[in-house]
Coordinates of C-alpha atoms and ligand atoms in Angstrom, one line a residue:
M26 CA 7.0 19.7 20.9
E27 CA 9.3 18.6 23.6
T28 CA 12.1 16.5 22.1
M29 CA 13.1 13.3 23.8
T30 CA 16.6 11.9 23.3
L31 CA 16.9 8.8 21.2
T32 CA 17.5 5.6 23.0
Q33 CA 20.9 3.9 22.4
D34 CA 19.2 1.0 20.7
M35 CA 17.6 3.3 18.2
Q36 CA 20.8 5.2 17.5
E37 CA 22.4 1.8 16.7
V38 CA 19.5 1.1 14.3
L39 CA 20.1 4.4 12.6
N40 CA 23.9 3.8 12.4
T41 CA 23.3 0.3 10.9
L42 CA 21.0 1.6 8.2
G43 CA 23.2 4.7 7.5
I44 CA 20.6 7.3 8.5
Q45 CA 22.4 10.6 9.3
S46 CA 21.1 13.4 11.6
V47 CA 20.5 15.4 8.3
N48 CA 19.7 13.5 5.2
P49 CA 19.7 14.4 1.5
A50 CA 16.5 15.0 -0.5
Y51 CA 17.4 12.2 -2.9
S52 CA 19.9 9.5 -3.3
T53 CA 22.3 10.0 -6.1
G54 CA 24.4 12.8 -7.4
Q55 CA 23.0 16.0 -6.0
K56 CA 25.9 17.8 -7.7
S57 CA 23.9 20.1 -9.9
G58 CA 20.2 20.9 -9.5
S59 CA 19.4 23.2 -6.7
T60 CA 21.8 24.0 -3.9
D61 CA 21.2 22.9 -0.4
G62 CA 20.2 26.4 0.5
E63 CA 17.1 26.2 -1.7
R64 CA 15.8 23.1 -0.1
T65 CA 13.6 23.2 3.0
T66 CA 14.1 20.7 5.7
R67 CA 11.7 18.6 7.7
D68 CA 12.2 17.2 11.2
I69 CA 10.9 13.6 11.6
H70 CA 9.6 13.0 15.1
S71 CA 8.7 9.5 16.3
P72 CA 5.0 9.0 17.0
V73 CA 6.2 6.6 19.8
D74 CA 7.6 9.2 22.1
G75 CA 8.0 12.4 20.1
S76 CA 11.9 12.2 19.8
L77 CA 13.5 13.7 16.9
I78 CA 14.8 10.8 14.8
A79 CA 16.5 12.8 12.0
T80 CA 16.0 15.7 9.6
V81 CA 15.6 15.4 5.9
Q82 CA 15.9 17.8 3.1
M83 CA 12.9 18.2 0.9
A84 CA 13.5 18.1 -2.8
S85 CA 13.1 21.2 -4.9
V86 CA 11.7 21.3 -8.5
A87 CA 15.3 21.4 -9.9
D88 CA 16.1 18.2 -7.9
Y89 CA 13.0 16.5 -9.4
D90 CA 14.3 17.2 -12.9
Q91 CA 17.6 15.8 -12.1
V92 CA 16.2 12.6 -10.8
I93 CA 14.1 12.2 -13.9
E94 CA 17.2 12.6 -16.0
Q95 CA 19.2 10.0 -14.1
A96 CA 16.2 7.6 -14.3
Q97 CA 15.9 8.1 -18.1
K98 CA 19.6 7.4 -18.5
A99 CA 19.4 4.2 -16.3
F100 CA 16.4 3.0 -18.2
K101 CA 18.5 2.7 -21.4
T102 CA 20.8 0.1 -19.7
W103 CA 18.2 -1.7 -17.6
R104 CA 15.7 -2.4 -20.4
M105 CA 18.4 -4.2 -22.4
M106 CA 19.2 -6.6 -19.6
P107 CA 17.4 -9.9 -20.0
A108 CA 14.5 -10.2 -17.6
P109 CA 15.9 -13.2 -15.6
Q110 CA 19.1 -11.3 -15.1
R111 CA 17.0 -8.4 -13.7
G112 CA 15.4 -11.0 -11.6
E113 CA 18.8 -12.0 -10.2
I114 CA 19.3 -8.4 -9.1
V115 CA 16.0 -8.4 -7.3
R116 CA 16.9 -11.7 -5.7
Q117 CA 20.0 -10.1 -4.3
I118 CA 17.9 -7.2 -3.0
G119 CA 15.6 -9.7 -1.3
N120 CA 18.6 -11.3 0.4
R121 CA 20.0 -8.0 1.5
L122 CA 16.5 -7.1 3.0
R123 CA 16.7 -10.4 4.9
Q124 CA 20.0 -9.3 6.4
Y125 CA 18.6 -6.0 7.5
K126 CA 15.2 -7.2 8.5
E127 CA 15.4 -6.5 12.2
P128 CA 16.8 -3.0 12.1
L129 CA 14.6 -2.0 9.3
G130 CA 11.5 -3.5 11.1
K131 CA 12.5 -1.5 14.1
L132 CA 12.8 1.7 12.1
V133 CA 9.4 1.1 10.6
T134 CA 8.0 0.8 14.1
Y135 CA 9.8 3.9 15.4
E136 CA 9.0 6.1 12.4
M137 CA 5.4 5.0 11.8
G138 CA 4.3 3.6 15.1
K139 CA 3.1 0.1 14.2
I140 CA 4.0 -2.6 16.7
Y141 CA 7.3 -4.3 16.1
Q142 CA 5.8 -7.6 15.0
E143 CA 4.0 -5.7 12.3
G144 CA 7.2 -3.7 11.5
L145 CA 8.9 -7.1 10.9
G146 CA 5.9 -8.3 8.9
E147 CA 6.2 -5.3 6.7
V148 CA 9.8 -6.0 5.9
Q149 CA 8.9 -9.7 5.3
E150 CA 6.4 -8.5 2.8
M151 CA 9.2 -6.8 0.9
I152 CA 11.2 -10.0 1.0
D153 CA 8.2 -12.0 -0.2
I154 CA 7.5 -9.8 -3.2
C155 CA 11.2 -9.9 -4.1
D156 CA 10.9 -13.7 -4.2
F157 CA 7.7 -13.5 -6.2
A158 CA 9.3 -11.0 -8.7
V159 CA 12.3 -13.3 -9.2
G160 CA 10.0 -16.0 -10.4
Q161 CA 7.9 -13.5 -12.4
S162 CA 11.1 -12.4 -14.3
R163 CA 10.9 -15.8 -16.1
Q164 CA 7.2 -15.6 -16.7
L165 CA 6.4 -12.4 -18.5
Y166 CA 4.2 -14.4 -20.9
G167 CA 2.3 -13.3 -23.9
F168 CA -0.1 -15.4 -26.0
T169 CA 0.5 -16.8 -29.4
M170 CA -2.4 -16.7 -31.8
H171 CA -3.3 -18.6 -35.0
S172 CA -3.3 -16.1 -37.9
E173 CA -6.1 -16.2 -40.5
R174 CA -3.5 -15.6 -43.2
P175 CA -1.3 -18.6 -44.5
Q176 CA 2.3 -18.8 -43.3
H177 CA 1.8 -16.0 -40.8
R178 CA 2.6 -16.0 -37.1
M179 CA 1.0 -13.8 -34.5
Y180 CA 1.9 -13.3 -30.9
D181 CA 1.9 -10.6 -28.3
Q182 CA 4.8 -9.6 -26.2
Y183 CA 5.3 -7.2 -23.3
H184 CA 7.9 -4.4 -23.1
P185 CA 8.7 -2.1 -20.2
L186 CA 7.1 1.3 -20.0
G187 CA 10.0 3.4 -18.8
I188 CA 9.8 5.4 -15.5
I189 CA 7.3 4.3 -13.0
G190 CA 6.4 7.0 -10.4
I191 CA 5.5 5.5 -7.0
I192 CA 3.8 7.7 -4.5
S193 CA 3.3 6.0 -1.2
A194 CA 1.4 6.5 2.1
F195 CA 2.7 6.7 5.6
N196 CA 1.0 3.6 6.9
F197 CA 2.9 1.1 4.8
P198 CA 6.1 3.1 4.5
V199 CA 8.2 0.5 2.7
A200 CA 6.0 -2.6 1.7
V201 CA 3.9 -0.8 -0.9
W202 CA 7.0 0.6 -2.6
A203 CA 8.4 -2.9 -2.8
W204 CA 5.2 -4.3 -4.3
N205 CA 5.5 -1.9 -7.1
A206 CA 9.2 -1.4 -7.5
M207 CA 10.2 -5.1 -7.5
L208 CA 7.7 -6.1 -10.1
A209 CA 8.3 -3.0 -12.2
A210 CA 12.0 -3.7 -12.1
V211 CA 11.8 -7.3 -13.4
C212 CA 9.6 -5.9 -16.1
G213 CA 12.5 -3.7 -17.2
N214 CA 11.3 -0.3 -15.8
V215 CA 13.1 2.1 -13.6
C216 CA 11.3 3.7 -10.6
I217 CA 11.1 7.0 -8.9
W218 CA 9.7 6.7 -5.4
K219 CA 8.2 9.6 -3.5
P220 CA 7.5 8.3 -0.1
S221 CA 5.1 9.9 2.4
E222 CA 6.7 13.0 3.8
K223 CA 5.8 11.6 7.2
T224 CA 8.0 8.5 6.8
P225 CA 11.0 9.3 4.7
L226 CA 13.7 7.6 6.9
T227 CA 12.6 4.0 6.2
A228 CA 12.5 4.9 2.5
L229 CA 16.1 6.3 2.8
A230 CA 17.2 3.1 4.5
C231 CA 15.7 0.9 1.7
Q232 CA 17.3 3.1 -0.9
K233 CA 20.7 2.6 0.6
I234 CA 20.2 -1.2 0.7
V235 CA 19.2 -1.2 -3.0
A236 CA 22.1 1.1 -3.9
E237 CA 24.6 -1.3 -2.3
V238 CA 23.3 -4.2 -4.5
L239 CA 23.3 -2.0 -7.6
K240 CA 26.9 -0.9 -7.0
E241 CA 28.1 -4.4 -6.4
N242 CA 26.7 -5.3 -9.8
D243 CA 28.1 -2.3 -11.6
L244 CA 24.6 -1.1 -12.4
P245 CA 23.5 2.6 -12.4
E246 CA 21.9 3.8 -9.2
G247 CA 19.2 5.5 -11.2
I248 CA 17.4 2.2 -11.7
F249 CA 15.7 2.7 -8.3
N250 CA 15.4 6.4 -7.4
L251 CA 14.1 8.1 -4.3
I252 CA 13.0 11.7 -4.0
I253 CA 11.8 13.1 -0.7
G254 CA 9.2 15.7 -1.1
D255 CA 5.7 16.7 -0.3
A256 CA 2.4 16.7 -2.3
E257 CA 3.9 19.2 -4.8
I258 CA 6.6 16.7 -6.0
G259 CA 3.9 14.0 -6.2
S260 CA 1.8 16.3 -8.3
K261 CA 4.7 17.1 -10.6
M262 CA 5.0 13.4 -11.2
A263 CA 1.3 13.1 -12.0
H264 CA 1.5 15.9 -14.6
D265 CA 4.8 14.7 -16.2
R266 CA 4.6 13.0 -19.5
R267 CA 8.1 11.4 -18.9
V268 CA 6.4 9.2 -16.3
P269 CA 4.1 6.9 -18.2
L270 CA 2.7 5.2 -15.1
V271 CA 2.0 6.7 -11.7
S272 CA 1.2 4.2 -9.0
A273 CA -0.3 6.2 -6.1
T274 CA -1.3 4.9 -2.7
G275 CA -3.1 7.2 -0.2
S276 CA -6.4 8.9 0.4
T277 CA -9.2 9.1 -2.1
R278 CA -8.9 12.9 -2.1
M279 CA -5.2 12.5 -3.3
G280 CA -6.1 9.8 -5.8
K281 CA -8.7 11.9 -7.5
K282 CA -6.2 14.7 -8.1
V283 CA -3.5 12.3 -9.3
G284 CA -6.0 10.3 -11.5
E285 CA -7.3 13.5 -13.1
A286 CA -3.8 14.8 -13.8
V287 CA -2.5 11.6 -15.2
G288 CA -5.7 11.0 -17.2
A289 CA -5.5 14.5 -18.8
R290 CA -2.2 13.5 -20.4
L291 CA -3.6 10.0 -21.2
G292 CA -1.0 8.4 -19.0
R293 CA -1.7 5.3 -16.8
S294 CA -2.4 5.4 -13.1
L295 CA -2.6 2.7 -10.6
L296 CA -4.7 4.0 -7.7
E297 CA -4.8 2.3 -4.3
L298 CA -7.0 4.5 -2.2
G299 CA -9.0 4.6 1.0
G300 CA -11.3 1.7 2.3
N301 CA -14.3 1.5 4.5
N302 CA -14.1 -2.2 5.2
A303 CA -16.7 -4.3 6.9
I304 CA -17.1 -7.8 8.4
I305 CA -20.5 -9.4 8.3
I306 CA -21.3 -11.7 11.2
T307 CA -24.2 -13.8 10.2
E308 CA -26.4 -15.9 12.5
H309 CA -24.3 -18.9 11.4
A310 CA -20.9 -17.4 12.3
D311 CA -18.3 -19.1 14.6
P312 CA -18.2 -16.3 17.2
E313 CA -14.7 -17.1 18.4
M314 CA -13.1 -16.7 15.0
A315 CA -15.2 -13.7 14.2
I316 CA -14.2 -11.9 17.3
R317 CA -10.5 -12.5 16.9
A318 CA -10.5 -11.4 13.3
T319 CA -12.6 -8.3 14.1
V320 CA -10.3 -7.1 17.0
F321 CA -7.1 -7.6 14.9
G322 CA -8.8 -5.8 11.9
A323 CA -10.1 -2.9 14.0
V324 CA -7.2 -2.1 16.4
G325 CA -4.2 -3.6 14.4
T326 CA -1.8 -0.8 13.3
C327 CA -4.0 1.4 15.5
G328 CA -6.7 1.3 12.8
Q329 CA -4.3 2.8 10.3
R330 CA -4.5 0.1 7.6
C331 CA -6.3 0.7 4.3
T332 CA -7.9 -2.7 5.1
S333 CA -8.7 -2.0 8.8
T334 CA -12.1 -3.2 9.8
R335 CA -14.3 -0.1 10.3
R336 CA -17.8 -1.5 10.2
L337 CA -19.1 -4.7 11.9
L338 CA -22.5 -5.8 10.5
I339 CA -24.0 -8.2 12.9
H340 CA -27.2 -10.2 12.6
E341 CA -29.7 -9.2 15.2
S342 CA -29.8 -12.7 16.6
R343 CA -26.0 -12.5 17.5
Y344 CA -25.8 -8.8 18.2
D345 CA -25.9 -8.7 22.0
E346 CA -23.5 -11.7 22.4
I347 CA -20.9 -10.2 20.0
K348 CA -21.2 -6.8 21.6
E349 CA -20.7 -8.2 25.0
R350 CA -17.6 -10.1 24.0
L351 CA -16.1 -7.1 22.4
L352 CA -16.8 -5.0 25.4
K353 CA -14.9 -7.5 27.6
I354 CA -11.9 -7.5 25.2
Y355 CA -11.5 -3.9 24.4
P356 CA -10.5 -2.6 28.0
T357 CA -7.9 -5.4 28.2
L358 CA -6.0 -4.3 25.0
S359 CA -2.4 -3.2 26.0
I360 CA -1.7 0.1 24.5
G361 CA 1.8 1.8 24.5
N362 CA 5.3 1.8 23.1
P363 CA 5.0 -0.5 20.0
L364 CA 8.6 -1.7 20.6
D365 CA 7.5 -3.3 23.8
E366 CA 6.3 -6.8 22.8
K367 CA 3.5 -6.8 25.3
N368 CA 1.7 -4.0 23.6
L369 CA -0.8 -4.8 20.8
V370 CA -1.8 -1.1 20.0
G371 CA 0.8 1.6 19.3
P372 CA 0.3 5.3 18.6
L373 CA -1.4 7.2 15.9
I374 CA 0.9 8.9 13.4
D375 CA 0.5 12.4 14.6
Q376 CA -1.6 15.0 16.3
D377 CA -3.8 15.6 13.2
A378 CA -4.7 11.9 13.3
V379 CA -5.6 12.2 17.0
N380 CA -7.9 15.2 16.2
S381 CA -9.6 13.3 13.4
F382 CA -10.2 10.4 15.8
K383 CA -11.8 12.8 18.3
N384 CA -13.8 14.7 15.7
A385 CA -15.2 11.5 14.2
L386 CA -16.3 10.2 17.6
Q387 CA -18.0 13.5 18.4
K388 CA -19.7 13.5 15.0
A389 CA -20.9 9.9 15.4
Q390 CA -22.5 10.8 18.7
E391 CA -24.1 14.0 17.2
E392 CA -25.7 11.8 14.5
G393 CA -27.2 9.5 17.1
G394 CA -24.4 7.0 17.7
K395 CA -23.5 5.6 21.1
L396 CA -19.9 5.4 22.3
L397 CA -19.6 2.1 24.2
V398 CA -16.0 2.1 25.1
G399 CA -12.7 3.8 24.4
G400 CA -12.2 7.2 22.7
E401 CA -9.7 8.6 25.2
V402 CA -6.4 10.3 24.4
L403 CA -3.8 8.9 26.7
S404 CA -1.2 11.0 28.4
G405 CA 1.1 10.6 31.4
E406 CA 3.6 7.9 32.2
G407 CA 4.4 5.6 29.3
Y408 CA 2.6 7.8 26.9
E409 CA 4.8 11.0 27.0
G410 CA 5.4 12.6 23.6
G411 CA 3.4 9.9 21.8
N412 CA -0.1 10.0 20.1
Y413 CA -1.9 7.2 22.1
V414 CA -5.6 6.7 22.1
T415 CA -7.9 3.9 23.3
P416 CA -9.6 2.1 20.5
A417 CA -13.4 2.9 20.4
L418 CA -16.5 0.9 19.9
V419 CA -19.6 2.9 18.7
E420 CA -23.1 1.7 18.1
A421 CA -24.2 3.3 14.8
E422 CA -26.1 3.1 11.7
N423 CA -24.6 2.5 8.2
Y424 CA -26.2 5.7 6.8
Y425 CA -24.5 8.1 9.2
E426 CA -22.3 10.5 7.3
I427 CA -19.3 9.7 9.5
V428 CA -19.8 6.0 9.0
Q429 CA -19.7 6.6 5.3
E430 CA -16.3 8.2 5.6
E431 CA -12.9 6.5 6.3
T432 CA -11.4 7.8 9.6
F433 CA -7.9 6.6 9.8
A434 CA -8.0 5.6 13.5
P435 CA -9.3 2.7 15.7
I436 CA -13.0 3.3 15.6
L437 CA -15.3 0.3 15.0
Y438 CA -18.9 0.9 14.3
L439 CA -21.3 -1.9 15.4
I440 CA -24.3 -2.1 13.1
K441 CA -27.2 -4.4 13.6
Y442 CA -28.9 -6.0 10.6
Q443 CA -32.1 -7.9 10.1
G444 CA -33.1 -10.3 7.4
D445 CA -30.8 -12.6 5.4
V446 CA -27.4 -12.4 3.9
H447 CA -28.6 -10.4 0.9
D448 CA -29.8 -7.7 3.3
A449 CA -26.4 -7.7 5.0
V450 CA -24.6 -7.4 1.7
A451 CA -26.9 -4.5 0.6
T452 CA -25.9 -2.6 3.7
H453 CA -22.3 -3.7 3.3
N454 CA -22.1 -2.3 -0.3
A455 CA -23.8 1.0 0.6
V456 CA -20.6 3.0 1.0
S457 CA -18.5 4.7 -1.6
Q458 CA -15.3 2.7 -1.0
G459 CA -14.7 -0.9 -2.1
L460 CA -11.4 -2.3 -0.8
S461 CA -11.7 -5.2 1.6
S462 CA -14.6 -7.2 2.9
A463 CA -15.3 -10.4 4.9
I464 CA -18.1 -12.6 6.0
F465 CA -18.1 -15.0 9.0
T466 CA -20.4 -17.9 8.5
T467 CA -20.4 -21.7 8.5
N468 CA -23.2 -21.7 6.1
I469 CA -22.0 -22.4 2.5
L470 CA -25.1 -20.7 0.9
E471 CA -24.3 -17.5 2.8
A472 CA -20.6 -17.7 1.9
E473 CA -21.2 -18.2 -1.7
A474 CA -23.9 -15.5 -1.9
F475 CA -21.3 -13.1 -0.4
L476 CA -18.8 -14.0 -3.1
S477 CA -21.3 -14.1 -6.0
Q478 CA -21.9 -11.4 -8.6
R479 CA -24.6 -9.9 -6.4
G480 CA -22.3 -10.2 -3.3
S481 CA -19.6 -8.0 -2.0
D482 CA -18.5 -5.2 -4.4
C483 CA -15.0 -5.0 -3.0
G484 CA -11.7 -5.9 -4.6
I485 CA -11.0 -8.3 -1.7
A486 CA -13.7 -10.6 -0.3
N487 CA -12.9 -13.1 2.3
V488 CA -14.8 -15.9 4.0
N489 CA -13.9 -16.7 7.7
I490 CA -10.8 -14.4 7.5
G491 CA -10.8 -10.7 8.5
T492 CA -10.4 -7.7 6.2
S493 CA -6.8 -7.0 6.8
G494 CA -3.6 -9.0 6.4
A495 CA -3.5 -9.8 2.6
E496 CA -0.9 -12.2 1.1
I497 CA 1.4 -10.9 -1.6
G498 CA 0.4 -13.7 -4.0
G499 CA -3.1 -12.2 -4.8
A500 CA -3.7 -9.1 -6.7
F501 CA -4.4 -6.3 -4.2
G502 CA -6.7 -3.3 -4.6
G503 CA -10.3 -2.2 -4.6
E504 CA -13.2 -0.8 -6.5
K505 CA -15.2 2.4 -6.5
D506 CA -13.5 5.3 -4.5
T507 CA -10.7 2.9 -3.7
G508 CA -9.4 3.6 -7.3
G509 CA -9.6 0.3 -9.2
G510 CA -5.9 -0.4 -9.2
R511 CA -4.3 -3.9 -8.7
E512 CA -0.9 -4.5 -7.5
S513 CA 1.4 -7.3 -6.1
G514 CA 0.5 -10.9 -7.1
S515 CA -1.5 -12.7 -9.7
D516 CA -1.1 -11.0 -13.1
A517 CA -0.6 -7.4 -11.7
W518 CA 2.8 -7.3 -13.4
K519 CA 1.0 -6.5 -16.7
V520 CA 0.2 -3.0 -15.6
Y521 CA 3.9 -2.1 -15.6
M522 CA 4.3 -3.2 -19.3
R523 CA 3.1 -2.2 -22.7
R524 CA 1.6 -4.9 -24.8
Q525 CA 2.7 -5.3 -28.4
T526 CA 1.0 -7.5 -31.0
N527 CA 3.5 -8.8 -33.6
T528 CA 2.6 -10.5 -36.9
I529 CA 5.3 -12.1 -39.0
N530 CA 4.8 -13.1 -42.6
Y531 CA 7.0 -16.0 -43.6
S532 CA 5.4 -16.5 -47.1
T533 CA 6.3 -14.8 -50.3
E534 CA 2.7 -13.4 -50.7
L535 CA 1.2 -10.4 -49.1
P536 CA -2.4 -11.5 -48.3
L537 CA -4.5 -8.9 -46.4
A538 CA -6.7 -9.6 -43.5
Q539 CA -10.4 -10.0 -43.9
G540 CA -9.7 -11.2 -47.5
I541 CA -9.4 -7.7 -48.9
K542 CA -8.2 -7.4 -52.4
F543 CA -5.9 -4.5 -53.2
D544 CA -3.9 -5.2 -56.4
I545 CA -1.7 -2.6 -57.8
Ligands
LIG620 P1 -2.3 11.0 1.8 O1 -3.3 10.9 0.6 O2 -2.3 12.1 2.7 O3 -0.8 10.9 1.2 C1 -0.3 9.8 0.4 C2 0.8 10.2 -0.5 O4 0.2 11.1 -1.5 C3 1.9 11.0 0.2 O5 3.1 10.6 -0.4 C4 1.6 12.5 -0.2 O6 2.7 13.3 -0.2 C5 1.0 12.3 -1.6 N1 0.1 13.3 -2.1 C6 -0.8 14.0 -1.4 N2 -1.5 14.9 -2.2 C7 -1.0 14.7 -3.4 C8 -1.3 15.3 -4.7 N3 -2.2 16.3 -4.8 N4 -0.6 14.9 -5.8 C9 0.3 13.9 -5.6 N5 0.7 13.3 -4.4 C10 0.0 13.7 -3.4 O7 -2.5 9.6 2.6 P2 -1.8 9.1 4.0 O8 -2.4 9.8 5.1 O9 -0.3 9.0 3.8 O10 -2.3 7.6 4.0 C11 -3.5 7.2 4.5 C12 -4.5 6.9 3.3 O11 -3.8 5.9 2.4 C13 -5.7 6.3 3.8 O12 -6.8 6.8 3.0 C14 -5.5 4.7 3.4 O13 -6.7 4.0 3.2 C15 -4.8 4.9 2.1 N6 -4.0 3.7 1.8 C16 -4.5 2.9 0.8 C17 -3.9 1.7 0.5 C18 -4.4 0.8 -0.6 O14 -3.7 -0.1 -1.0 N7 -5.7 0.9 -1.0 C19 -2.7 1.3 1.2 C20 -2.3 2.2 2.2 C21 -2.9 3.3 2.5

C-alpha cells in the first residue's frame, strides 16, 4: 500500500492523545513477560487515505498472563472501595473524556472511518455511560424478602465478579468498551480490554486517559487493563477460568466460538453479535420520516453498524413511491473524507470489506436481485488510498441466501410485501439474527401488533424511529444469532455481579424451613 503522510492536524491529535509512532502491546509494566523481540507488530493504516497512523506491538501469551496478574492484584483493592467512591472515579473519567472529546472523536474517525459527527457521537456515548454509571453506583439494589421463619431476615445482595474480559469490534472502537467497563467498574470489577486489532489506537488513547485519572487518585492502573492482540488473545480470555465474564462484541462466527469456550468452563458470556435489521414501511407510514430514517440507517457509518438497516420491507401500495424517492436521494449522497463535514458517507474499514461488498452484490444479482443504484468502488481524486464505495440499493427477496446474511457494508435490500402487518412481521422475523427492528406507521393497531408477543423477535423494536442510533439508557442487545446479551442501560449492570441470598437468624431458636423437624 502506498503510504500517505499524516496531516499536521492529525499529528497534533496523536500528540495530544499520547500516541507514539510505535506503541506497546499493553499499558502497564511490561517489565517482565516477553521481551519486545518476541512480539509481532502491526501497522495501522487509516481507511480515510491509507496513511500509516502508527504501529502497535501485538501482545504475546506471556504478556497476557502478566496482564491477568496485574488485574487480579488490582481487584483486591478496588472491590473494597465503596461503590459510590468507585462512581466518583468514573465521574472523573467522564470529565476527562469531555476534555479530550474532540481529539478522540477525530482519532475515531481517522482510524475507523466514520464521519466526524459520528466520531464525536461515539465519544459522547462514553461520557453518557460514565454519567449513567455514576448514578448506578448508588443503586446496586437487591430485594429484601419476608422469611417464613420467625425473627429471620432475608435479602439478596450483589458482589463483583472479578476480572471482566471485554472483546470489542472495530466499528464502535471505544463506546462498546465504555458501556461495559464503566458499569463493570462501579460494580467493583476490574477489566481487561482486547480491542479490535483493526482499531487499537483509539483504545490506547482511552487507556491513557483512564490511567491519568487512576494515578491522580493513587489507584492501581490494573483496574482498567488494555491488551492489544488478535483473535488468539481473545480466545485465551474465553478459555481462561480467571475471567468469570467475557463480554464479546463482533460477528456471530466469533460469538459462537467465544460462547462455546466460555460455556465449556461454565463461565458467563455476554454476546453482542451481528444483526440483519429491517424497517417495515406499512401502507399507513409517513413517507418523509420513513425515508430519512432509512437512509441514515442504511448508509450511516457506511453500513458498518451492527444496527444498520439492511432490509426495507415495503407494503406493495407504497413500494413504487418509496423506491423512487430513494433513487433520487442515493445519487446525491456526498461520499468522501469523513473529516470533511460536507460528507455523509466515509470509507469502509479495509480492502476485505470492499471485497465483501462487491461479492454480496454479485451474489444478490445471481440470485435474481436487481441492482438499482450504487455498488461502485471509488478511486481517483479525493479517494486516494481510502476504501470508498457508493451505497447500493438492490431489489430482492427476503429468502435469498445473501439477504439472510449480514454483509457489513452499505447495501439496502428493497423487499415488497403484500397483506397486513402480520405478513410483514413474518417476513421480518424470517432471518437468523435478531438485533434491531423498526416499523413506520401512523396506525396504532399496526404499531402495537409489531411490539406484541407475536411481533418483532428482536432485542430492539422501534416505532417511527429507525433501527440504528440507540440511547445508552435502554438495555442494548439482540436475540437469536445476535447472542442474547444485554449491556448499557436499564438493569444490565446485574450481569457484571454475582447475586448472593443472605438469611440472618436473630432468634435463639433454629427453626428449619418447610417446618422440617430434626431434633438431636
Ligand atoms: P469480528 O468478529 O471479526 O471481531 C470482533 C472481535 O473479536 C475482535 O476483537 C477480534 O479480534 C475478536 N475475535 C475474533 N475471533 C475471535 C475468537 N475466535 N475468539 C476470541 N476473539 C475473537 O468482528 P468485526 O469485523 O470487528 O466487527 C463487525 C461485527 O461486529 C459485525 O458482525 C457487527 O454486527 C458486530 N457488532 C455487533 C454489535 C452488537 O452490539 N450486537 C456491535 C458492534 C459490532
